[in-house]
């Protein structure tokens, strides 16, 4: 299952409306403790702000999530931030929106729109990462099949993590899980069953950047 999150060290974003300034910061996190640590750090750094509202989503299936209004009217800050993260299809993400009140009240509906829009600006200006699952596969085969096997891997865009050349050839592959069985069959058929194939059951995830502002993965 592919899931999406922020890239490392995303840039802050700023949104101004009716003299109130909303400054958005976020991070990629993989635990509740890391999310809380980021939120606490923002509270300490921007202690003089009117509000430091926050939300986070965690887990491949977004199993853990929390929103905090930090003194804004209930449901007007944390939930709009959380809903916007979710609308972008992200997880393992924490966002803090710092508000400096400018003297003009926005009202409940205005606050909801402001926090959601500020979060949306931040997510659209920063790179999103697709955390993509791959299954490690090690193949060992005769040099006679080198060219043909390289062609099979190239046609299917299968990643070769390592190549070793000794008495025989050994390729360390990263294969999308749904393709593993078919690849095994192809290699065994090509080599008349002489290709040695070892499939590691543990899935490994690789970060693949996707276009900024894309919400097609939601």
Short mmCIF file of C-alpha atoms in Angstrom, two decimals:
data_model
loop_
_atom_site.label_atom_id
_atom_site.label_comp_id
_atom_site.label_asym_id
_atom_site.label_seq_id
_atom_site.Cartn_x
_atom_site.Cartn_y
_atom_site.Cartn_z
CA UNK A 1 0.00 0.00 0.00
CA UNK A 2 1.45 3.35 -1.08
CA UNK A 3 0.98 6.18 1.39
CA UNK A 4 1.83 9.87 1.19
CA UNK A 5 3.54 12.29 3.54
CA UNK A 6 5.61 15.47 3.65
CA UNK A 7 9.17 15.63 2.42
CA UNK A 8 11.89 16.38 4.95
CA UNK A 9 12.26 19.99 6.16
CA UNK A 10 9.23 21.58 4.45
CA UNK A 11 9.22 25.37 4.13
CA UNK A 12 6.83 27.44 6.28
CA UNK A 13 3.90 29.23 4.66
CA UNK A 14 2.16 32.48 5.59
CA UNK A 15 -1.42 33.59 5.04
CA UNK A 16 -2.79 37.07 5.87
CA UNK A 17 -6.47 37.93 6.29
CA UNK A 18 -8.10 40.91 8.05
CA UNK A 19 -4.79 41.79 9.73
CA UNK A 20 -4.44 38.32 11.27
CA UNK A 21 -1.30 36.45 10.24
CA UNK A 22 -1.34 32.65 9.99
CA UNK A 23 2.09 30.99 9.84
CA UNK A 24 2.09 27.29 8.99
CA UNK A 25 4.83 24.80 9.84
CA UNK A 26 4.81 21.05 9.42
CA UNK A 27 6.91 17.94 9.66
CA UNK A 28 7.02 14.31 8.70
CA UNK A 29 6.64 12.17 11.83
CA UNK A 30 6.12 8.48 12.52
CA UNK A 31 4.99 8.47 16.14
CA UNK A 32 2.70 10.33 18.52
CA UNK A 33 5.74 11.25 20.60
CA UNK A 34 7.45 12.88 17.60
CA UNK A 35 4.26 14.77 16.70
CA UNK A 36 3.88 16.07 20.26
CA UNK A 37 7.54 17.05 20.37
CA UNK A 38 7.14 19.12 17.20
CA UNK A 39 3.98 20.79 18.54
CA UNK A 40 5.62 21.55 21.89
CA UNK A 41 8.65 23.05 20.12
CA UNK A 42 6.38 25.38 18.14
CA UNK A 43 4.59 26.45 21.33
CA UNK A 44 7.91 27.26 22.98
CA UNK A 45 9.39 29.07 19.98
CA UNK A 46 6.27 31.10 19.25
CA UNK A 47 5.13 31.62 22.83
CA UNK A 48 4.01 35.19 22.09
CA UNK A 49 1.54 34.13 19.36
CA UNK A 50 -2.20 34.34 20.00
CA UNK A 51 -2.71 30.66 19.17
CA UNK A 52 -0.64 27.65 18.08
CA UNK A 53 -3.28 25.29 16.69
CA UNK A 54 -2.31 21.85 15.48
CA UNK A 55 -3.27 18.48 14.05
CA UNK A 56 -1.57 15.24 13.12
CA UNK A 57 -2.34 12.03 11.23
CA UNK A 58 -0.27 8.87 11.71
CA UNK A 59 -0.08 5.37 10.27
CA UNK A 60 -0.49 3.86 6.81
CA UNK A 61 -4.24 3.77 7.39
CA UNK A 62 -4.31 6.99 9.43
CA UNK A 63 -5.04 5.04 12.59
CA UNK A 64 -3.94 7.84 14.95
CA UNK A 65 -5.08 11.42 14.64
CA UNK A 66 -5.64 14.42 16.84
CA UNK A 67 -6.66 18.06 16.49
CA UNK A 68 -6.14 20.93 18.96
CA UNK A 69 -7.81 24.36 18.81
CA UNK A 70 -5.43 25.91 21.40
CA UNK A 71 -7.99 28.41 22.65
CA UNK A 72 -9.83 29.11 19.41
CA UNK A 73 -13.58 28.33 19.45
CA UNK A 74 -14.16 24.58 19.46
CA UNK A 75 -13.85 23.00 16.02
CA UNK A 76 -12.67 26.15 14.23
CA UNK A 77 -8.93 25.48 14.02
CA UNK A 78 -7.63 21.98 14.76
CA UNK A 79 -10.28 20.13 12.77
CA UNK A 80 -9.94 22.32 9.64
CA UNK A 81 -6.19 21.65 9.75
CA UNK A 82 -6.77 17.91 10.19
CA UNK A 83 -9.41 17.79 7.45
CA UNK A 84 -7.10 19.56 5.02
CA UNK A 85 -4.24 17.14 5.71
CA UNK A 86 -6.70 14.31 5.09
CA UNK A 87 -8.04 15.95 1.93
CA UNK A 88 -4.50 15.94 0.52
CA UNK A 89 -4.31 12.21 1.23
CA UNK A 90 -1.42 12.53 3.67
CA UNK A 91 -0.42 10.65 6.79
CA UNK A 92 2.61 10.64 9.13
CA UNK A 93 2.18 14.41 9.09
CA UNK A 94 1.95 17.05 11.82
CA UNK A 95 1.04 20.69 11.18
CA UNK A 96 1.01 23.69 13.49
CA UNK A 97 -0.73 26.89 12.41
CA UNK A 98 0.41 29.88 14.47
CA UNK A 99 -1.98 32.83 14.55
CA UNK A 100 -1.10 36.40 15.36
CA UNK A 101 -4.40 38.19 15.96
CA UNK A 102 -4.70 41.47 14.10
CA UNK A 103 -7.64 42.98 15.98
CA UNK A 104 -10.45 42.01 13.62
CA UNK A 105 -12.53 38.97 14.55
CA UNK A 106 -13.14 36.47 11.78
CA UNK A 107 -16.11 34.63 13.26
CA UNK A 108 -16.43 30.85 13.46
CA UNK A 109 -16.91 30.28 9.72
CA UNK A 110 -14.10 32.71 8.92
CA UNK A 111 -11.73 30.90 11.27
CA UNK A 112 -12.56 27.53 9.74
CA UNK A 113 -11.84 28.86 6.25
CA UNK A 114 -8.66 30.65 7.36
CA UNK A 115 -7.08 27.65 9.09
CA UNK A 116 -8.03 25.32 6.25
CA UNK A 117 -6.76 27.72 3.58
CA UNK A 118 -3.49 28.38 5.39
CA UNK A 119 -2.89 24.64 5.68
CA UNK A 120 -3.77 24.13 2.03
CA UNK A 121 -1.26 26.80 0.96
CA UNK A 122 1.46 25.10 3.00
CA UNK A 123 0.77 21.64 1.56
CA UNK A 124 0.59 22.88 -2.02
CA UNK A 125 3.90 24.72 -1.84
CA UNK A 126 5.83 21.77 -0.38
CA UNK A 127 6.93 18.52 -1.97
CA UNK A 128 4.93 15.39 -1.18
CA UNK A 129 6.54 11.98 -0.82
CA UNK A 130 5.01 8.69 -1.93
CA UNK A 131 6.17 5.99 0.48
CA UNK A 132 6.13 3.04 -1.90
CA UNK A 133 6.38 -0.63 -0.86
CA UNK A 134 8.91 -2.93 -2.48
CA UNK A 135 9.85 -6.54 -1.80
CA UNK A 136 13.56 -7.45 -1.85
CA UNK A 137 14.31 -10.26 -4.28
CA UNK A 138 17.75 -11.80 -4.87
CA UNK A 139 18.38 -13.63 -8.13
CA UNK A 140 21.39 -15.74 -9.09
CA UNK A 141 21.83 -16.91 -12.67
CA UNK A 142 24.27 -17.81 -15.44
CA UNK A 143 25.95 -15.14 -17.56
CA UNK A 144 24.19 -16.69 -20.57
CA UNK A 145 20.95 -15.03 -19.45
CA UNK A 146 22.32 -11.62 -18.41
CA UNK A 147 21.10 -9.60 -21.39
CA UNK A 148 17.64 -11.20 -21.46
CA UNK A 149 17.10 -10.74 -17.73
CA UNK A 150 18.23 -7.11 -17.90
CA UNK A 151 15.68 -6.54 -20.67
CA UNK A 152 12.87 -8.10 -18.60
CA UNK A 153 13.74 -5.91 -15.62
CA UNK A 154 14.01 -2.79 -17.79
CA UNK A 155 10.63 -3.35 -19.45
CA UNK A 156 8.92 -3.71 -16.07
CA UNK A 157 10.81 -0.80 -14.46
CA UNK A 158 12.12 -3.09 -11.73
CA UNK A 159 14.79 -1.50 -9.57
CA UNK A 160 18.18 -3.17 -9.32
CA UNK A 161 19.59 -2.26 -5.91
CA UNK A 162 22.88 -4.12 -6.40
CA UNK A 163 24.73 -6.19 -9.01
CA UNK A 164 27.38 -8.75 -8.17
CA UNK A 165 29.50 -10.55 -10.75
CA UNK A 166 31.36 -13.71 -9.77
CA UNK A 167 31.15 -17.24 -11.09
CA UNK A 168 27.52 -16.32 -11.78
CA UNK A 169 25.49 -13.10 -11.73
CA UNK A 170 23.55 -11.96 -8.67
CA UNK A 171 21.00 -9.14 -8.86
CA UNK A 172 19.46 -7.66 -5.71
CA UNK A 173 16.08 -6.36 -6.83
CA UNK A 174 13.35 -4.20 -5.32
CA UNK A 175 10.05 -5.39 -6.77
CA UNK A 176 6.53 -4.09 -6.31
CA UNK A 177 4.79 -6.86 -4.29
CA UNK A 178 2.09 -7.61 -6.93
CA UNK A 179 4.81 -8.25 -9.55
CA UNK A 180 6.92 -10.73 -7.56
CA UNK A 181 5.10 -13.93 -8.51
CA UNK A 182 4.96 -13.09 -12.21
CA UNK A 183 8.64 -12.12 -12.24
CA UNK A 184 9.58 -15.43 -10.60
CA UNK A 185 7.67 -17.31 -13.29
CA UNK A 186 9.29 -15.32 -16.10
CA UNK A 187 12.82 -15.86 -14.82
CA UNK A 188 12.30 -19.57 -14.20
CA UNK A 189 10.81 -20.03 -17.66
CA UNK A 190 13.62 -18.08 -19.31
CA UNK A 191 16.38 -20.01 -17.51
CA UNK A 192 14.67 -23.42 -17.61
CA UNK A 193 14.41 -23.36 -13.83
CA UNK A 194 18.12 -22.71 -13.20
CA UNK A 195 17.70 -19.16 -11.82
CA UNK A 196 17.92 -19.17 -8.02
CA UNK A 197 15.41 -16.74 -6.53
CA UNK A 198 15.14 -15.70 -2.90
CA UNK A 199 12.21 -13.51 -1.86
CA UNK A 200 12.48 -11.61 1.42
CA UNK A 201 9.07 -11.52 3.15
CA UNK A 202 9.66 -8.16 4.82
CA UNK A 203 8.45 -5.16 2.81
CA UNK A 204 10.73 -2.16 2.48
CA UNK A 205 9.46 1.36 1.71
CA UNK A 206 11.20 3.80 -0.61
CA UNK A 207 10.48 7.54 -0.73
CA UNK A 208 9.48 8.69 -4.21
CA UNK A 209 8.86 12.45 -4.67
CA UNK A 210 5.61 13.45 -6.35
CA UNK A 211 4.56 16.76 -7.82
CA UNK A 212 4.03 19.72 -5.49
CA UNK A 213 0.39 20.55 -4.91
CA UNK A 214 -0.88 17.28 -6.35
CA UNK A 215 -4.00 15.96 -4.65
CA UNK A 216 -4.70 13.17 -7.15
CA UNK A 217 -3.45 10.62 -4.60
CA UNK A 218 -6.12 11.51 -2.01
#
